Amino acid sequence: MMTKIPARLHLAENEIPKTWYNVRADMKQKPEPLLHPGTRKPCTPDDLAPVFCKSCIEQELDDNTREIPIPEGLQEFYRAYRPAPLIRAYFLEKSLDTPAEIYYKFEGTNTSGSHKLNSAAAQTYYAKAEGMTSLTTETGAGQWGTAMAMACAFYGIDLTVYMVKVSSQQKPYRKVLIETYGAKLIPSPSDTTEAGRKILAANPNTGGSLGCAISEAIEVALKTPNCRYVLGSVLNHVLLHQSIIGQEVKTAFHKYGVKPDVIIGCAGGGSNLGGLIAPFMGEKLRGEADYRFIAVEPASCPSFTRGRFAYDFGDTATTTPLMKMMTLGNGFMPAPNHAGGLRYHGMNSTLSQLYKDGYIEARSEVQTDVFDAAIRFMKVEGILPAPESSHAIKAAIDEALECKKSGEKKVILFGLTGTGYFDMSAYESYHAKTMSDYIPTDEDLAKGFATIPEIPLND
Amino acid sequence: MMTKIPARLHLAENEIPKTWYNVRADMKQKPEPLLHPGTRKPCTPDDLAPVFCKSCIEQELDDNTREIPIPEGLQEFYRAYRPAPLIRAYFLEKSLDTPAEIYYKFEGTNTSGSHKLNSAAAQTYYAKAEGMTSLTTETGAGQWGTAMAMACAFYGIDLTVYMVKVSSQQKPYRKVLIETYGAKLIPSPSDTTEAGRKILAANPNTGGSLGCAISEAIEVALKTPNCRYVLGSVLNHVLLHQSIIGQEVKTAFHKYGVKPDVIIGCAGGGSNLGGLIAPFMGEKLRGEADYRFIAVEPASCPSFTRGRFAYDFGDTATTTPLMKMMTLGNGFMPAPNHAGGLRYHGMNSTLSQLYKDGYIEARSEVQTDVFDAAIRFMKVEGILPAPESSHAIKAAIDEALECKKSGEKKVILFGLTGTGYFDMSAYESYHAKTMSDYIPTDEDLAKGFATIPEIPLND
């Protein structure tokens, strides 16, 4: 029996999970299938084969296999930076004077600075194993691009990153970091692709967009021999890879005799939230345990709390397969928000289905409140959080303060997805009180909804 | 019996050291005493009391107590970010095809990004315990200022950081980070002190210097009630606090049955090197074991390899106590080097004595070679190293390549003191091939040596 939980709930190397957990296997109501953007019929593996690696496609389309083995050559990489710390927030608890216990899983100790590396490593491993010699991807805020650059350096595979031009200008050091790992970084739109040239011809001074960067990266992957495209969120195989987050937490909680009541994650495309909650959601779906799950999204981009459950495209250029998801419409233009990783119009289809079916709660937060929470947290817990992660901090603090009122001794877990080293300009704007809280009006939302395609079976 | 060493040699929370190790207790030839800058007689505790905290002064002057307890209220903070990872560099070994085993102690997982937090936490703890309400310090590259800001946020004590003006302009995000933790940051020279005003009057456009920032910080500490000054390197009590680095390594090596042959650290003022090697040096001094110790310094600021062993001032304003040390002269102007943390004219007195007595080897490296090594390391081990730390990486790689030639299966340990997130401009300059390798000429050195004061007993 443990008398006191240590500040860090450590796992040994041989306790790092050797399988991923596929939550879809335990869902009675499965997420709706991907639809081909042309035929609007369910995507087959062959439809996706020119773009994605074979193993990732298999995982994307597999709604039934519960445990999927992590290949040994990938476990080797995971051992270089995992287990990620699971920390008891003793100092935060004390500062809030709450009877609640607060825990956070910190995914920011690897150089990429976030959980993104878990899927970057997996996708790169498979690409290498399938004989690919290069990969392409896009990056906005830069975490995914950095993670991919690290993984490709490790596995010895070429990488081209299309970085949204305005981001590459605002975050020049992200660019340097990605290049230092040996990747080729191209500000998007560029003259290296037809998609880029077309956009530049129409608007030579555009700062670019994630949608455009995706189009460029896919075009190059399709045209280059032994090359595939990789994506860092939204898709089900990405969430599968991220299930290692929740599985490590579950193993550690079991080892130390802790049972969470509330599990909180920030939500953009869903990769962190999905990974963190997966094994706990499995228990809930199987009726073995009950937990509250809370998704926290920015008020400026509220796909869960104000979106529609509908088939929509993943990109603004409407070229990807259609996904049934909570969406603000592929044409929704999120106002500037410093949590760049959460500025996405849609939400992973599995999480969307679980939300629709009542398994997940969601709330949205304005960014000044999020930064208030971040600073409250970092002063006592030491860690500088990413703005994305700070959405979860905000909700965890609110839950703990509720416990203070009610006297309940709840156990709260949240995901601290990454560090804010490359977000100091956001902190600067917070201090200078030049940070605004953008909340889209109903008219703004209506414009976005108007871009959702008409597909039979929408509701 | 372990069959295979894990990638991370983990210590449990209850294995974090509860005492610091004071290597001076085991030295037959003790370091020479501090001399009062006015009387040039050995400093008494009373001489130092207006500037430093009492507990730190006791530790500074204690050459005899071997084990010094870490107070429980400080252990609590250490548990929030320690043990620091000790990593077997399997991937680096493989990429070098060496029979050597390579290990590194990584001090960069806390937000301050380096080992500096170990002493910042200790000095702040003591200040609080002694009833101080505020502290002052200076910072150049910014690691120390960040560490102090974290520690002062944690213990609830006010902090004023004088940051070398040119650094605060070059690294605006360091400034934001320090302010985000709640510290007051003042670019130095400033009009807040007599020292600053005097320098500004003479040279209104100066970018400042560490010497000037120290003078400002000490002046404010002396003038403010319940305020003391803290320093992040060079002094013996700082090295004492850093001994936790080496003690954690020693405990972990013992646990996993590893015995190092060579121990390598980068050397600026000596805080990391001294802390890393301390307990191993103790064994060597007591005749219980033998190890090679290698200090690695920048060729641009070679206090070990080209300096003199003499009494000298710690600052360029010649106001600090005199220390008997390896020095390039307090007036030596190191050429620009991206490893700002290693640009110091002198070296801790204990390490200087040990070097003089043949216990430590030293070598110097030019910065392009250091960055070559950094990039070789990060591509396989993943971690983005600080330029300072990369000096140790360079030497570790060279030692491992020597083993490849000789076929020897040596065990190499090096200190990876921190991360390079705030050094991307240096990496950028490396990629752009605009990085120069500065090596001072004999004439440059002669100018520095001319500033070493004449003190009886110099050799």
PDB file of N, CA and C in Angstrom, chain A residues 16 40-41 47 50 54 65 78 92 103-104 140 162 174 184 213 238 240 266 287 314 345 347 364 385 404:
ATOM      1  N   ILE A  16       5.930   0.730 -20.342  1.00  0.00           N
ATOM      2  CA  ILE A  16       5.448   1.510 -21.492  1.00  0.00           C
ATOM      3  C   ILE A  16       4.585   0.575 -22.342  1.00  0.00           C
ATOM      4  N   ARG A  40     -18.696  10.042 -53.210  1.00  0.00           N
ATOM      5  CA  ARG A  40     -19.448  10.145 -51.955  1.00  0.00           C
ATOM      6  C   ARG A  40     -19.901   8.767 -51.448  1.00  0.00           C
ATOM      7  N   LYS A  41     -19.122   7.745 -51.824  1.00  0.00           N
ATOM      8  CA  LYS A  41     -19.318   6.398 -51.262  1.00  0.00           C
ATOM      9  C   LYS A  41     -18.193   6.133 -50.262  1.00  0.00           C
ATOM     10  N   ASP A  47      -8.668   3.690 -52.372  1.00  0.00           N
ATOM     11  CA  ASP A  47      -8.881   5.134 -52.552  1.00  0.00           C
ATOM     12  C   ASP A  47      -7.800   5.942 -51.843  1.00  0.00           C
ATOM     13  N   PRO A  50      -2.807   6.047 -52.522  1.00  0.00           N
ATOM     14  CA  PRO A  50      -1.797   6.943 -53.109  1.00  0.00           C
ATOM     15  C   PRO A  50      -1.315   8.022 -52.133  1.00  0.00           C
ATOM     16  N   LYS A  54       0.185   2.327 -46.034  1.00  0.00           N
ATOM     17  CA  LYS A  54      -0.743   1.208 -45.974  1.00  0.00           C
ATOM     18  C   LYS A  54      -1.174   0.875 -44.544  1.00  0.00           C
ATOM     19  N   THR A  65     -10.687  -3.990 -34.256  1.00  0.00           N
ATOM     20  CA  THR A  65      -9.595  -4.575 -33.484  1.00  0.00           C
ATOM     21  C   THR A  65      -9.307  -3.700 -32.262  1.00  0.00           C
ATOM     22  N   TYR A  78       9.959   5.190 -28.862  1.00  0.00           N
ATOM     23  CA  TYR A  78       9.159   5.629 -27.713  1.00  0.00           C
ATOM     24  C   TYR A  78       9.991   5.587 -26.420  1.00  0.00           C
ATOM     25  N   LEU A  92      -0.407  23.078  -7.027  1.00  0.00           N
ATOM     26  CA  LEU A  92      -1.629  23.701  -7.541  1.00  0.00           C
ATOM     27  C   LEU A  92      -2.786  23.437  -6.578  1.00  0.00           C
ATOM     28  N   TYR A 103      -4.147  15.672 -11.112  1.00  0.00           N
ATOM     29  CA  TYR A 103      -3.027  15.022 -11.794  1.00  0.00           C
ATOM     30  C   TYR A 103      -2.948  15.547 -13.217  1.00  0.00           C
ATOM     31  N   TYR A 104      -1.719  15.628 -13.750  1.00  0.00           N
ATOM     32  CA  TYR A 104      -1.638  15.955 -15.178  1.00  0.00           C
ATOM     33  C   TYR A 104      -0.576  15.114 -15.864  1.00  0.00           C
ATOM     34  N   GLY A 140       1.140  24.318 -39.097  1.00  0.00           N
ATOM     35  CA  GLY A 140       0.659  25.676 -38.865  1.00  0.00           C
ATOM     36  C   GLY A 140       1.487  26.285 -37.760  1.00  0.00           C
ATOM     37  N   TYR A 162       5.385  21.888 -45.602  1.00  0.00           N
ATOM     38  CA  TYR A 162       4.786  23.138 -46.063  1.00  0.00           C
ATOM     39  C   TYR A 162       4.251  23.875 -44.842  1.00  0.00           C
ATOM     40  N   ARG A 174      10.862  28.384 -35.166  1.00  0.00           N
ATOM     41  CA  ARG A 174      10.266  27.087 -35.454  1.00  0.00           C
ATOM     42  C   ARG A 174      10.851  26.551 -36.767  1.00  0.00           C
ATOM     43  N   LYS A 184      13.198  19.814 -45.075  1.00  0.00           N
ATOM     44  CA  LYS A 184      13.097  20.934 -46.012  1.00  0.00           C
ATOM     45  C   LYS A 184      11.811  21.682 -45.684  1.00  0.00           C
ATOM     46  N   ALA A 213      -1.691  24.679 -47.453  1.00  0.00           N
ATOM     47  CA  ALA A 213      -0.482  23.904 -47.173  1.00  0.00           C
ATOM     48  C   ALA A 213      -0.758  22.405 -47.330  1.00  0.00           C
ATOM     49  N   VAL A 238      -4.408   8.586 -36.193  1.00  0.00           N
ATOM     50  CA  VAL A 238      -3.627   9.494 -35.343  1.00  0.00           C
ATOM     51  C   VAL A 238      -4.066   9.347 -33.888  1.00  0.00           C
ATOM     52  N   LEU A 240      -5.428   6.767 -32.622  1.00  0.00           N
ATOM     53  CA  LEU A 240      -4.964   5.448 -32.165  1.00  0.00           C
ATOM     54  C   LEU A 240      -3.544   5.557 -31.603  1.00  0.00           C
ATOM     55  N   CYS A 266      -7.795  19.413 -23.838  1.00  0.00           N
ATOM     56  CA  CYS A 266      -8.100  20.455 -24.802  1.00  0.00           C
ATOM     57  C   CYS A 266      -8.424  19.777 -26.134  1.00  0.00           C
ATOM     58  N   GLY A 287     -19.048  -0.572 -19.726  1.00  0.00           N
ATOM     59  CA  GLY A 287     -19.807  -0.606 -18.476  1.00  0.00           C
ATOM     60  C   GLY A 287     -18.994  -1.017 -17.270  1.00  0.00           C
ATOM     61  N   GLY A 314     -12.280  17.867 -44.718  1.00  0.00           N
ATOM     62  CA  GLY A 314     -11.255  18.168 -43.735  1.00  0.00           C
ATOM     63  C   GLY A 314     -10.484  19.431 -44.051  1.00  0.00           C
ATOM     64  N   HIS A 345     -11.687  23.734 -38.004  1.00  0.00           N
ATOM     65  CA  HIS A 345     -13.152  23.844 -38.103  1.00  0.00           C
ATOM     66  C   HIS A 345     -13.896  22.585 -37.666  1.00  0.00           C
ATOM     67  N   MET A 347     -13.776  18.201 -36.066  1.00  0.00           N
ATOM     68  CA  MET A 347     -13.368  17.400 -34.915  1.00  0.00           C
ATOM     69  C   MET A 347     -13.331  15.932 -35.355  1.00  0.00           C
ATOM     70  N   SER A 364     -16.364  25.790 -23.823  1.00  0.00           N
ATOM     71  CA  SER A 364     -15.417  26.652 -24.536  1.00  0.00           C
ATOM     72  C   SER A 364     -14.955  27.758 -23.606  1.00  0.00           C
ATOM     73  N   PRO A 385       3.170  26.328 -19.804  1.00  0.00           N
ATOM     74  CA  PRO A 385       2.297  25.521 -20.665  1.00  0.00           C
ATOM     75  C   PRO A 385       2.056  26.165 -22.032  1.00  0.00           C
ATOM     76  N   LYS A 404     -13.959  22.681  -4.005  1.00  0.00           N
ATOM     77  CA  LYS A 404     -13.745  23.486  -2.801  1.00  0.00           C
ATOM     78  C   LYS A 404     -15.090  23.943  -2.237  1.00  0.00           C
TER      79      LYS A 404
END
